[in-house]
PDB file of C-alpha atoms in Angstrom:
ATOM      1  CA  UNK A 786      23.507 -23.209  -4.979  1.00 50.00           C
ATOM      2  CA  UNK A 787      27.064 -24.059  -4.436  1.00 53.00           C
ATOM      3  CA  UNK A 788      27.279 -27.416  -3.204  1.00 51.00           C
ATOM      4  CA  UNK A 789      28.224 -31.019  -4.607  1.00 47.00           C
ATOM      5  CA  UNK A 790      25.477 -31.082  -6.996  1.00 46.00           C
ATOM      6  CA  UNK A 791      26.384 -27.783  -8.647  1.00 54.00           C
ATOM      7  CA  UNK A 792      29.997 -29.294  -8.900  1.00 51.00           C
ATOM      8  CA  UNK A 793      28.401 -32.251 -10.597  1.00 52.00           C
ATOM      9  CA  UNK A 794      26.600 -30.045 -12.965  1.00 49.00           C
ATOM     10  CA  UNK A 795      29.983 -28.586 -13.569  1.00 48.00           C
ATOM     11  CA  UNK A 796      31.717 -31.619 -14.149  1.00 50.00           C
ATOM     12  CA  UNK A 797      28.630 -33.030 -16.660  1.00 51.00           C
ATOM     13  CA  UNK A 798      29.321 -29.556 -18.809  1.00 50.00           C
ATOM     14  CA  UNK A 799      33.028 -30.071 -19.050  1.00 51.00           C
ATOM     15  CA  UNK A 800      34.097 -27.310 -16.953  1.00 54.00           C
ATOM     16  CA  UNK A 801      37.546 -27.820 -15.938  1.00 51.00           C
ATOM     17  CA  UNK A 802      38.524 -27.054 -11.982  1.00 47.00           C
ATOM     18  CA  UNK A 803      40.579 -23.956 -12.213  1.00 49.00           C
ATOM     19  CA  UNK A 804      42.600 -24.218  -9.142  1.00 41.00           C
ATOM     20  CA  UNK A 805      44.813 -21.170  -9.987  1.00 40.00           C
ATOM     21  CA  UNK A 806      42.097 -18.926  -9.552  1.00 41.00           C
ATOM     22  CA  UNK A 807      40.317 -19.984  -6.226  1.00 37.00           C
ATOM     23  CA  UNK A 808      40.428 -17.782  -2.812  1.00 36.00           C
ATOM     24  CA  UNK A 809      43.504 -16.466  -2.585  1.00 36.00           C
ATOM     25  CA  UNK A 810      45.970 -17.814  -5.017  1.00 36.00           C
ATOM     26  CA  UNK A 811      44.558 -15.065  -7.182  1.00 39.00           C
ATOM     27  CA  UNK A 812      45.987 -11.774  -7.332  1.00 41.00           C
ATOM     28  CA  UNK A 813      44.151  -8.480  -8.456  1.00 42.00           C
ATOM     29  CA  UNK A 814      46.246  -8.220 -11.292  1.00 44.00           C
ATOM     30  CA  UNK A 815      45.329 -11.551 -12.371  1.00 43.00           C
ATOM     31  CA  UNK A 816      41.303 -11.178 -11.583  1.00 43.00           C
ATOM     32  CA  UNK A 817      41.380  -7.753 -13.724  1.00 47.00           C
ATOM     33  CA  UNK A 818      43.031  -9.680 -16.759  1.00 42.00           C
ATOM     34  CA  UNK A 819      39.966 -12.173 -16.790  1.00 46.00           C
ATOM     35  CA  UNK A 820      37.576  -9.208 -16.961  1.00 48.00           C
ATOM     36  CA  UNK A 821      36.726  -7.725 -20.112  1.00 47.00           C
ATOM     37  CA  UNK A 822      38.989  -4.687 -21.037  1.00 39.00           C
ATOM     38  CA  UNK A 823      36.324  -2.517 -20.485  1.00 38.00           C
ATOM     39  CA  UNK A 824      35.952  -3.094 -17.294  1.00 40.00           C
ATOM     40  CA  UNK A 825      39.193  -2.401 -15.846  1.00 39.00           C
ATOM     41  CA  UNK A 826      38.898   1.271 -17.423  1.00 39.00           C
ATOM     42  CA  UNK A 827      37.315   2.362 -14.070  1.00 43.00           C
ATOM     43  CA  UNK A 828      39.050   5.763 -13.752  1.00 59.00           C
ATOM     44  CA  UNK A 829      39.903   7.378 -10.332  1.00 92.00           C
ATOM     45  CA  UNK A 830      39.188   5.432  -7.438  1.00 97.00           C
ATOM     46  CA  UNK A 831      40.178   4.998  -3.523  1.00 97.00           C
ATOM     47  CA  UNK A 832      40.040   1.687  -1.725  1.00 97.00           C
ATOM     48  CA  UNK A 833      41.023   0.532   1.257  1.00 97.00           C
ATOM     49  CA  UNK A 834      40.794  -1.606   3.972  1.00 98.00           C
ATOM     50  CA  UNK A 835      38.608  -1.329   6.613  1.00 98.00           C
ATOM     51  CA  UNK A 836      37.069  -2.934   9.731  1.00 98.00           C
ATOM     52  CA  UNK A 837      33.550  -2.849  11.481  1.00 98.00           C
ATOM     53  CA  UNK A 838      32.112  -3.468  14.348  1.00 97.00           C
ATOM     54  CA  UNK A 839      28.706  -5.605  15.057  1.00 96.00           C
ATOM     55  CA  UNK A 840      27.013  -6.785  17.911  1.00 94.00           C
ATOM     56  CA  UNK A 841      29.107  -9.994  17.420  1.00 94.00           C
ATOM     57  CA  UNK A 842      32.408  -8.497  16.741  1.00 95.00           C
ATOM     58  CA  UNK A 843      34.549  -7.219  13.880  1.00 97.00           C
ATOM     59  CA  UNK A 844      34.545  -7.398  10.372  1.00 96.00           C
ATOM     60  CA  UNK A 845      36.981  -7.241   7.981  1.00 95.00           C
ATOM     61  CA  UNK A 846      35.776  -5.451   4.593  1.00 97.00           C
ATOM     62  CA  UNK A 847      36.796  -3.259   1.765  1.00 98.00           C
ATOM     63  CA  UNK A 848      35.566   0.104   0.945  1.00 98.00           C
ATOM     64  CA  UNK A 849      36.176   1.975  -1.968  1.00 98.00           C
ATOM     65  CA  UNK A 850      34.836   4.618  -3.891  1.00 98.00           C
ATOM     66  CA  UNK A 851      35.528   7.197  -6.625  1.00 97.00           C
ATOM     67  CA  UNK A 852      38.528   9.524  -5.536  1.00 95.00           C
ATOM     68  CA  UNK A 853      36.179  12.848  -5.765  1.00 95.00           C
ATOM     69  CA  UNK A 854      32.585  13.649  -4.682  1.00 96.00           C
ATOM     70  CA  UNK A 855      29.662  11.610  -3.251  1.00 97.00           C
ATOM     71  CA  UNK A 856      28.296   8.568  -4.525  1.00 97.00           C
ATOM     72  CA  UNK A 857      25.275   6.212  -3.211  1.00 98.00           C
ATOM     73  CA  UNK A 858      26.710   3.254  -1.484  1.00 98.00           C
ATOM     74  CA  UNK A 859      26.456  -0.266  -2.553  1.00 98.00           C
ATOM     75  CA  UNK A 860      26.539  -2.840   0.103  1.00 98.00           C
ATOM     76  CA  UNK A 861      28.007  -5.907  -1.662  1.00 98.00           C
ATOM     77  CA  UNK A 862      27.362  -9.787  -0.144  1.00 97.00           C
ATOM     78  CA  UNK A 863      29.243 -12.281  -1.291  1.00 92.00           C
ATOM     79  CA  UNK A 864      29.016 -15.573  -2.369  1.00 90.00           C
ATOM     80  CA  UNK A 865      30.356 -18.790  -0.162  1.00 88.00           C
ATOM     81  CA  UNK A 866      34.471 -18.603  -1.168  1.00 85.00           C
ATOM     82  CA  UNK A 867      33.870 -15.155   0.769  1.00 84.00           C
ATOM     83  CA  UNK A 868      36.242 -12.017   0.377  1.00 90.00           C
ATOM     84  CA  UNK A 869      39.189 -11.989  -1.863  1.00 90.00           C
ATOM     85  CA  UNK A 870      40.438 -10.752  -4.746  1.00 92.00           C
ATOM     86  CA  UNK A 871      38.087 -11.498  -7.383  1.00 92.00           C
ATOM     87  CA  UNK A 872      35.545  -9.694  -4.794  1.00 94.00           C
ATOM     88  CA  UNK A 873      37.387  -6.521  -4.690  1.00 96.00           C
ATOM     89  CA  UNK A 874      38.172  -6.173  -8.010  1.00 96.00           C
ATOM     90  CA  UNK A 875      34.374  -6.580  -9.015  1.00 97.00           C
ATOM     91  CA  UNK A 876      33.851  -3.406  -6.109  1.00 98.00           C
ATOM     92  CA  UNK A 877      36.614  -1.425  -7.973  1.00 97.00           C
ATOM     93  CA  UNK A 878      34.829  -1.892 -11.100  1.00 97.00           C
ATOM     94  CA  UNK A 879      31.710  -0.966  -9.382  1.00 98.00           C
ATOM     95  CA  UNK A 880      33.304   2.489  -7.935  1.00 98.00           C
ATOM     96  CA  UNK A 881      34.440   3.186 -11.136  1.00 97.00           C
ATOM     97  CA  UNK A 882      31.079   3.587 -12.478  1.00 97.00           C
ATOM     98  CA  UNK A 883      30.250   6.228  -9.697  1.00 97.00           C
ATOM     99  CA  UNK A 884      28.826   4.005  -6.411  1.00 98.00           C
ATOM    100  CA  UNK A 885      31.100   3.784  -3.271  1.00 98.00           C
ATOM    101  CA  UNK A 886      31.133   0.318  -2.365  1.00 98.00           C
ATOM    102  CA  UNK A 887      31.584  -1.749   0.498  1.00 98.00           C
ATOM    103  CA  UNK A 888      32.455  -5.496   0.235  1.00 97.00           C
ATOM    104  CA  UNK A 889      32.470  -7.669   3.357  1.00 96.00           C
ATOM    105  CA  UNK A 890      33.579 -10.877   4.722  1.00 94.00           C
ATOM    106  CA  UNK A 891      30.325 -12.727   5.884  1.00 93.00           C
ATOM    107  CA  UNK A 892      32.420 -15.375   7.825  1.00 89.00           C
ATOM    108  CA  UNK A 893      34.094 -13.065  10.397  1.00 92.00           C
ATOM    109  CA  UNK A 894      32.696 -14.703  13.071  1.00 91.00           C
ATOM    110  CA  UNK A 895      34.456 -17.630  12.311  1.00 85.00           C
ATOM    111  CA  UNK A 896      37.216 -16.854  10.165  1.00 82.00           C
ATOM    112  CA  UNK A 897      39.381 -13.547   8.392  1.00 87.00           C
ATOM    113  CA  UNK A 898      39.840 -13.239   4.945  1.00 82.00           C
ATOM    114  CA  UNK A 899      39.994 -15.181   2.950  1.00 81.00           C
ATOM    115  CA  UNK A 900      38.127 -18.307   4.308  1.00 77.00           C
ATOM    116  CA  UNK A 901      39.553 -20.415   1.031  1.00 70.00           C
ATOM    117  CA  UNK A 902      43.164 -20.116   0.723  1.00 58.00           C
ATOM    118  CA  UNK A 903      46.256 -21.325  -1.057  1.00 46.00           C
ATOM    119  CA  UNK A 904      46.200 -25.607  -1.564  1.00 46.00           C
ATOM    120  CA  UNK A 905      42.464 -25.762  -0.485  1.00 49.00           C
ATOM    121  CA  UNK A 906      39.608 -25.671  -3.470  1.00 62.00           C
ATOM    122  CA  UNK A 907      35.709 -25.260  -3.754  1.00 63.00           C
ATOM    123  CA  UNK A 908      35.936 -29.027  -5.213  1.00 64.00           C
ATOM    124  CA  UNK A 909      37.503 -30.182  -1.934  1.00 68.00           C
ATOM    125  CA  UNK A 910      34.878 -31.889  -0.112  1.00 69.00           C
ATOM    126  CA  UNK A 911      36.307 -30.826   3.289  1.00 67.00           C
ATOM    127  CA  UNK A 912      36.657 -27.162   2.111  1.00 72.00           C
ATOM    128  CA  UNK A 913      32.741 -27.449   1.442  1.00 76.00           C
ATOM    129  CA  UNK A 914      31.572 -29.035   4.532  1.00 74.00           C
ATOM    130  CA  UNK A 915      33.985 -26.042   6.539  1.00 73.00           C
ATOM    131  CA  UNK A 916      32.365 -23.447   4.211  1.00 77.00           C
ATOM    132  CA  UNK A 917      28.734 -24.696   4.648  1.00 77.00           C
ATOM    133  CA  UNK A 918      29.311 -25.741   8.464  1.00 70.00           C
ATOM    134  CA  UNK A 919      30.013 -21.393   8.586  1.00 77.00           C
ATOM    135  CA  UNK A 920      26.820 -20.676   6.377  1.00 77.00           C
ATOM    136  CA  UNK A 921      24.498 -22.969   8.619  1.00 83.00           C
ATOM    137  CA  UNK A 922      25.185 -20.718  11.386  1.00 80.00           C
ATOM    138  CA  UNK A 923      24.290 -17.611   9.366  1.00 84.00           C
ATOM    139  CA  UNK A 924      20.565 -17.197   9.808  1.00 92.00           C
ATOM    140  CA  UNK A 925      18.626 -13.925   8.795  1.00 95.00           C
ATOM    141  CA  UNK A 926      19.262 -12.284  12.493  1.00 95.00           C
ATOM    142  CA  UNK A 927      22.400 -12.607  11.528  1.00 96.00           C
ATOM    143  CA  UNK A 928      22.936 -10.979   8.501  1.00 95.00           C
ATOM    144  CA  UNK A 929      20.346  -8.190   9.868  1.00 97.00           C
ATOM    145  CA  UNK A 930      22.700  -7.727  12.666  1.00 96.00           C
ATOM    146  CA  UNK A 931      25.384  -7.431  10.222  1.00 96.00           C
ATOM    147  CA  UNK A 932      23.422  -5.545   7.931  1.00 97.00           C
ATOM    148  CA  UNK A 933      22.668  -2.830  10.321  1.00 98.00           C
ATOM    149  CA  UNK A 934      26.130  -2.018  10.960  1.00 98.00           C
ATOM    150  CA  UNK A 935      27.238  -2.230   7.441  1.00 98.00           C
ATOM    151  CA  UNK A 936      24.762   0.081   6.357  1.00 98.00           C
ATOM    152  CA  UNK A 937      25.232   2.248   9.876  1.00 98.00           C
ATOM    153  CA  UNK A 938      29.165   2.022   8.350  1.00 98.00           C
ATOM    154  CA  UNK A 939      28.502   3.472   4.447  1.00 98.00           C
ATOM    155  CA  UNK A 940      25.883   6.430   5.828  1.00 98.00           C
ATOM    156  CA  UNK A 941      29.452   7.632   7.845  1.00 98.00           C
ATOM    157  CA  UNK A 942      31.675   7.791   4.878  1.00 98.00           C
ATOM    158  CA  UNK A 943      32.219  10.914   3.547  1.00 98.00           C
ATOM    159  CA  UNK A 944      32.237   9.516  -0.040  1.00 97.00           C
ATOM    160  CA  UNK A 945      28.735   8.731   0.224  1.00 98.00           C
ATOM    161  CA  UNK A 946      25.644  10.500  -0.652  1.00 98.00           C
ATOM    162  CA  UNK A 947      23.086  10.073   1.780  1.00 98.00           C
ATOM    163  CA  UNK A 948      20.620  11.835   0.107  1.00 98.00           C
ATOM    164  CA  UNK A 949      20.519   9.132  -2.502  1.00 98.00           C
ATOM    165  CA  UNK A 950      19.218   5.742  -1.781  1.00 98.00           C
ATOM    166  CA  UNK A 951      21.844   2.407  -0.790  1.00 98.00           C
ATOM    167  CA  UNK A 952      22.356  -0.273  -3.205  1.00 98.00           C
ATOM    168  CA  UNK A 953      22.784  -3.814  -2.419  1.00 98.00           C
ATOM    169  CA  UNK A 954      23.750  -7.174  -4.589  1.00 98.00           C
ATOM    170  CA  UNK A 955      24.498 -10.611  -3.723  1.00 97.00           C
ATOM    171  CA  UNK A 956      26.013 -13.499  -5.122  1.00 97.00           C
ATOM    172  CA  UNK A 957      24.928 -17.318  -4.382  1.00 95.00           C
ATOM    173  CA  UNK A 958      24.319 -17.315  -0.930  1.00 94.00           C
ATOM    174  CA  UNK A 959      24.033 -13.110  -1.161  1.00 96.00           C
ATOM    175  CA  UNK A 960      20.746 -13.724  -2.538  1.00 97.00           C
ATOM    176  CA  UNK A 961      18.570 -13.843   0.710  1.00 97.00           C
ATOM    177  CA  UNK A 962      20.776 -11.423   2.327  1.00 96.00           C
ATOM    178  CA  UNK A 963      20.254  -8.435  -0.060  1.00 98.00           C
ATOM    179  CA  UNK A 964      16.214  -9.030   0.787  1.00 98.00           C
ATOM    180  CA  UNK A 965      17.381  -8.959   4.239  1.00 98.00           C
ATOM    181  CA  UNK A 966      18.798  -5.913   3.992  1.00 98.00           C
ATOM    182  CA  UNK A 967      16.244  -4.495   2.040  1.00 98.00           C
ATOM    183  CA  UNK A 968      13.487  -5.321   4.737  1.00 98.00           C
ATOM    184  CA  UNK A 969      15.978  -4.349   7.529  1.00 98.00           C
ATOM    185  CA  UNK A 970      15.780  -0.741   6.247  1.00 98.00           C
ATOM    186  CA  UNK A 971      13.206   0.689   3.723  1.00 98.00           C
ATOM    187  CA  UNK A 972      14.269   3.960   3.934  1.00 97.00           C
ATOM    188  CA  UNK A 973      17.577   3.688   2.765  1.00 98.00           C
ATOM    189  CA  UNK A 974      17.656   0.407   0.684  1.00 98.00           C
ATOM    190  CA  UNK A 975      16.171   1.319  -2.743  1.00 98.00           C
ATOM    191  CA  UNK A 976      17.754  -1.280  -5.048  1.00 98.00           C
ATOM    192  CA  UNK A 977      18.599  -5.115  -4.553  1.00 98.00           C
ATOM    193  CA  UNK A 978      19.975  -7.794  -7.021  1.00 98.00           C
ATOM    194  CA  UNK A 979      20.586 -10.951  -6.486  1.00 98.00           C
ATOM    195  CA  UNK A 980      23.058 -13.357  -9.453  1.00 98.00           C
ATOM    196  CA  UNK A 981      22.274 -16.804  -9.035  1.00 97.00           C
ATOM    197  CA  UNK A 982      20.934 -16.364  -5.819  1.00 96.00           C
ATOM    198  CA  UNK A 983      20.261 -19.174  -3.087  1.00 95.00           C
ATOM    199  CA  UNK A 984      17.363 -20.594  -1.824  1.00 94.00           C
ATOM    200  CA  UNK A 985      15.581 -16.602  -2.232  1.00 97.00           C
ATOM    201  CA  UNK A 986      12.151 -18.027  -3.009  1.00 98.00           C
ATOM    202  CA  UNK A 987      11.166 -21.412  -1.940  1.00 97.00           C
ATOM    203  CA  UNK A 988       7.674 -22.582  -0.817  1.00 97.00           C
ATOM    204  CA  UNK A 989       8.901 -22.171   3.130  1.00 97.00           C
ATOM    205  CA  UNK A 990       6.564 -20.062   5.050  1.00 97.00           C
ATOM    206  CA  UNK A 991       9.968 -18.257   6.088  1.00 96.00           C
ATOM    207  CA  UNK A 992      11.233 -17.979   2.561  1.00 98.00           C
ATOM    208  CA  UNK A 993      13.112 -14.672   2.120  1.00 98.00           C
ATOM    209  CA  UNK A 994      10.940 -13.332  -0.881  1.00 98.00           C
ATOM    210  CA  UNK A 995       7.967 -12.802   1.681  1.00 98.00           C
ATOM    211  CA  UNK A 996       9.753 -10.351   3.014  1.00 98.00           C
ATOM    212  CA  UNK A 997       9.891  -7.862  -0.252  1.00 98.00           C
ATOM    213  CA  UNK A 998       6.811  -6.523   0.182  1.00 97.00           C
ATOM    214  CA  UNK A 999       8.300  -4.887   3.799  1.00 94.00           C
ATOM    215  CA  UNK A1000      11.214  -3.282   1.451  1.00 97.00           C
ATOM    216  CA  UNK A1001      10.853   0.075  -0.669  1.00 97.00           C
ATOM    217  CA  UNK A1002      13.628  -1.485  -2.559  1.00 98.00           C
ATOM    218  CA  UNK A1003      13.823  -2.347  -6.749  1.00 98.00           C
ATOM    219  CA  UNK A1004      14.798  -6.027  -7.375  1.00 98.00           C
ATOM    220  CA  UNK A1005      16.710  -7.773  -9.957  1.00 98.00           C
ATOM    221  CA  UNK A1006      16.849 -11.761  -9.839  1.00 98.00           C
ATOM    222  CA  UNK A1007      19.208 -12.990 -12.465  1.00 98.00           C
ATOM    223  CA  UNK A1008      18.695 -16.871 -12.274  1.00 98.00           C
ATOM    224  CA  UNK A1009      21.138 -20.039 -12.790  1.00 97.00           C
ATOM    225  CA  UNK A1010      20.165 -21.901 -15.881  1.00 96.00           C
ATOM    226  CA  UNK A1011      20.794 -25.327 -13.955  1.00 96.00           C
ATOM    227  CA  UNK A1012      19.012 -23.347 -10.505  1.00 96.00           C
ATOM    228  CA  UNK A1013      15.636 -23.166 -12.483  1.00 97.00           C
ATOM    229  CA  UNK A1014      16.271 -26.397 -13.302  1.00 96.00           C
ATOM    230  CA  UNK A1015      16.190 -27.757 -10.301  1.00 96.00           C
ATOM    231  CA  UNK A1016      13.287 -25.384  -8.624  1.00 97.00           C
ATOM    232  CA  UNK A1017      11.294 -24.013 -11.736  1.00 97.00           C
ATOM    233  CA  UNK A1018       8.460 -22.531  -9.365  1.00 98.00           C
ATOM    234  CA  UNK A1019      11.017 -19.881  -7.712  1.00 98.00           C
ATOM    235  CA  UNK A1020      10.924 -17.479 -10.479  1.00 98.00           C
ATOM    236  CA  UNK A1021       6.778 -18.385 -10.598  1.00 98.00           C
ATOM    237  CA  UNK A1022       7.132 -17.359  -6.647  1.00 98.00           C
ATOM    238  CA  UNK A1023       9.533 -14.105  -7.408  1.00 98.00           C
ATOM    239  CA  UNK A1024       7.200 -12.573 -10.426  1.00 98.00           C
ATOM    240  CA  UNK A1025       4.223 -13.253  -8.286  1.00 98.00           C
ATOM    241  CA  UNK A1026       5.460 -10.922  -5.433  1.00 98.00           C
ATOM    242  CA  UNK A1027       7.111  -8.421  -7.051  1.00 98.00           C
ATOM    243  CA  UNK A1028       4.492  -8.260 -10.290  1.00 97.00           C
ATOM    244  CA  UNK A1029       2.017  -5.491  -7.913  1.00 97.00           C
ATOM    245  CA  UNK A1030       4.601  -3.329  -6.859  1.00 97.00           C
ATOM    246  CA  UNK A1031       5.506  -0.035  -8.426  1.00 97.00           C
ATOM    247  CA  UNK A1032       9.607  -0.429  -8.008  1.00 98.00           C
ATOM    248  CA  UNK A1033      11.824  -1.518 -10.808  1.00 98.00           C
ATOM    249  CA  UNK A1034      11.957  -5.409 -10.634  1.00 98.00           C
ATOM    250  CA  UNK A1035      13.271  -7.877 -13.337  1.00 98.00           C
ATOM    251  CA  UNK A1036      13.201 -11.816 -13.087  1.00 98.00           C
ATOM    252  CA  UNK A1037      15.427 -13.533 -15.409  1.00 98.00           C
ATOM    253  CA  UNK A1038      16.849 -17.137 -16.310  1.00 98.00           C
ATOM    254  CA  UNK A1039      20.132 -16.633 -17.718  1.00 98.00           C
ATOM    255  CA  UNK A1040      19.792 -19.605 -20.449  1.00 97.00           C
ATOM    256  CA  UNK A1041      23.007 -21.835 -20.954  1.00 96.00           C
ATOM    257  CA  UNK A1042      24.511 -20.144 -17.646  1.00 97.00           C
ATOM    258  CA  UNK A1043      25.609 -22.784 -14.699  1.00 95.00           C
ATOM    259  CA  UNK A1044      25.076 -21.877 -11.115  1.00 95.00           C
ATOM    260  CA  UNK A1045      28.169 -19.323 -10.430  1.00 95.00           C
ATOM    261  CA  UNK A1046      28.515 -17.724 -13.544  1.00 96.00           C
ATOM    262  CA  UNK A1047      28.812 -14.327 -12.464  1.00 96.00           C
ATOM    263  CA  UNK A1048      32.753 -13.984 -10.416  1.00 94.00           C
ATOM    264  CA  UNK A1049      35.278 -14.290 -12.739  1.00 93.00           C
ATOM    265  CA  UNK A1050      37.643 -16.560 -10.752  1.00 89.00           C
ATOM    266  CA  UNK A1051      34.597 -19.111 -10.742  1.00 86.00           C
ATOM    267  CA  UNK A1052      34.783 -22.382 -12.382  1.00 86.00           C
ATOM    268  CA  UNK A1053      31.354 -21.304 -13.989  1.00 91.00           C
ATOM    269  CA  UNK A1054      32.329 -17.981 -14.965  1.00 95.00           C
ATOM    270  CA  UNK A1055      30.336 -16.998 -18.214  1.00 96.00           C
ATOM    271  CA  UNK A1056      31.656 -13.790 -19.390  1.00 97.00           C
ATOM    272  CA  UNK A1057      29.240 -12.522 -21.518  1.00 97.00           C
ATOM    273  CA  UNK A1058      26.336 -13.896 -18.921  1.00 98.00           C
ATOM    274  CA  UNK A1059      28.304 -11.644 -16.456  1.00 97.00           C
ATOM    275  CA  UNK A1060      28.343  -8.430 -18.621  1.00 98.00           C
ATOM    276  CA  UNK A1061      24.812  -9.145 -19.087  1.00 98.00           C
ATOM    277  CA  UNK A1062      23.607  -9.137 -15.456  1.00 98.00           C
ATOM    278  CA  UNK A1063      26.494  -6.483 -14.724  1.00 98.00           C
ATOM    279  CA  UNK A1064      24.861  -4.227 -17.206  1.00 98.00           C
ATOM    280  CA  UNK A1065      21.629  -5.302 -15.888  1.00 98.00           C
ATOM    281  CA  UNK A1066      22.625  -4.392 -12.381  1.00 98.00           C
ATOM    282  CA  UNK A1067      23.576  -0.919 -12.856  1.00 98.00           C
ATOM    283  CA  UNK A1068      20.343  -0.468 -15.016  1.00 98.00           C
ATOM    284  CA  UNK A1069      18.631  -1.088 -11.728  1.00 98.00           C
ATOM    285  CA  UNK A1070      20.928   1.165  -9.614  1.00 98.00           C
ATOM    286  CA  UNK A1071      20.592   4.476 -12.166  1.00 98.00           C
ATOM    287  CA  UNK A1072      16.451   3.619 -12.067  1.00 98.00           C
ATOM    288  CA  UNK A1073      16.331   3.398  -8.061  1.00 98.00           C
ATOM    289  CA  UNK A1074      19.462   5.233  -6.121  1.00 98.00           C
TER     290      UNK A1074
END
């Protein structure tokens, strides 16, 4: 996951830090030039900003959707640099192929958007230990209690279908919260994917992947190259619990691809790793939602 030994398997490959494109120093514009050209054809969409409120107080998030009709909703969980522009324009690319999206800042309890901002970087040892100190605290109550209002939050928009089931996808830490959210509520969590995904299947007896068989959900698990590395058994662990059920699953090491890979303002950011899993993503949404 994203900590100092990912950043040494970063600095081993060569990868240079790429401070002008952490947190907030970023713009939109910028993000959308890093994507392929493709991608930023996304057609008629609405976003905007939006609050909601837990158990535990109120989070700041970003909905958007296509600018006509109804559209399943995708609850998106992000990795540990947390909302910001890169984040939003990955939703906005989402929208525009037909989902109405919702992209929240995990940290609100501790912190608004963005939690990494201008002058402070992912390589910054005190950035980390602030970052992780906030994802300690974040246990699966948590998230369900987050999870519950988020999904509570998409069923109200008008722009979503909810005849059709929810989406959800995480990134590094987003892993075990997209199973959360998939045992939270079967009945409207048909499809979760996780990219590079932390810590989702270890040999804990609390390890999140014992929880899919309490989810209706499909599951995609698009694994770091340098993650399998270090835990080969977790895609063993993933195939074996997903293997009986009748729901769209794929397990996948993305060869080559460092821990990361998958936001473009990333220092790992492979782009045609991330078109993969993108593409592999929505395969999963059109089979389940």
């Amino acid at each position: 996951m994203c900590d100092e030994f990912t950043e040494a398997d970063l600095d081993r490959a060569g990868l240079p830090v790429r401070r002008r494109d952490f947190g907030a120093l970023m713009g939109v514009g910028a993000v959308a030039a890093m994507l392929p050209a493709a991608a930023c054809a996304a057609g008629t969409i609405k976003g905007r900003d939006v609050t909601i409120t837990t158990d535990d107080g109120t989070v700041d998030a970003y909905f958007v959707a296509p600018g006509e009709g109804k559209h399943p909703g995708v609850l998106m969980w992000l990795d540990i640099r947390g909302l910001r522009p890169a984040f939003r324009q990955m939703a906005d690319r989402l929208a525009g192929a037909g989902y109405a999206v919702l992209c929240v800042n995990p940290f609100y309890r501790w912190a608004k958007a963005p939690v990494v901002y201008s002058g402070h970087d992912f390589d910054d040892p005190g950035v980390r230990e602030t970052l992780f100190g906030y994802l300690k605290q974040l246990n699966r109550t948590l998230v369900q209690t987050d999870a519950k209002a988020h999904l509570a939050f998409l069923d109200a928009q008008a722009e979503v279908d909810t005849a059709r089931g929810i989406g959800t996808a995480g990134y590094c830490m987003g892993g075990p919260m997209v199973i959360y959210t998939a045992a939270l509520n079967a009945a409207r969590v048909k499809a979760a994917a996780s990219f590079h995904g932390a810590s989702v299947a270890t040999d804990k007896p609390d390890s999140p992947h014992l929880l899919i068989p309490a989810s209706d959900a499909g599951y995609l698990f698009a694994i770091a190259d340098n993650d399998d590395a270090k835990d080969p058994e977790e895609k063993t662990r993933l195939k074996a619990v997903l293997a009986p059920r009748k729901q769209w699953h794929e397990v996948e090491v993305y060869k080559g691809a460092m821990h990361g890979w998958c936001p473009p303002d990333g220092r790992a950011y492979d782009e045609a790793a991330a078109e993969k899993a993108w593409g592999r993503m929505l395969e999963l949404f059109k089979a389940a939602l």
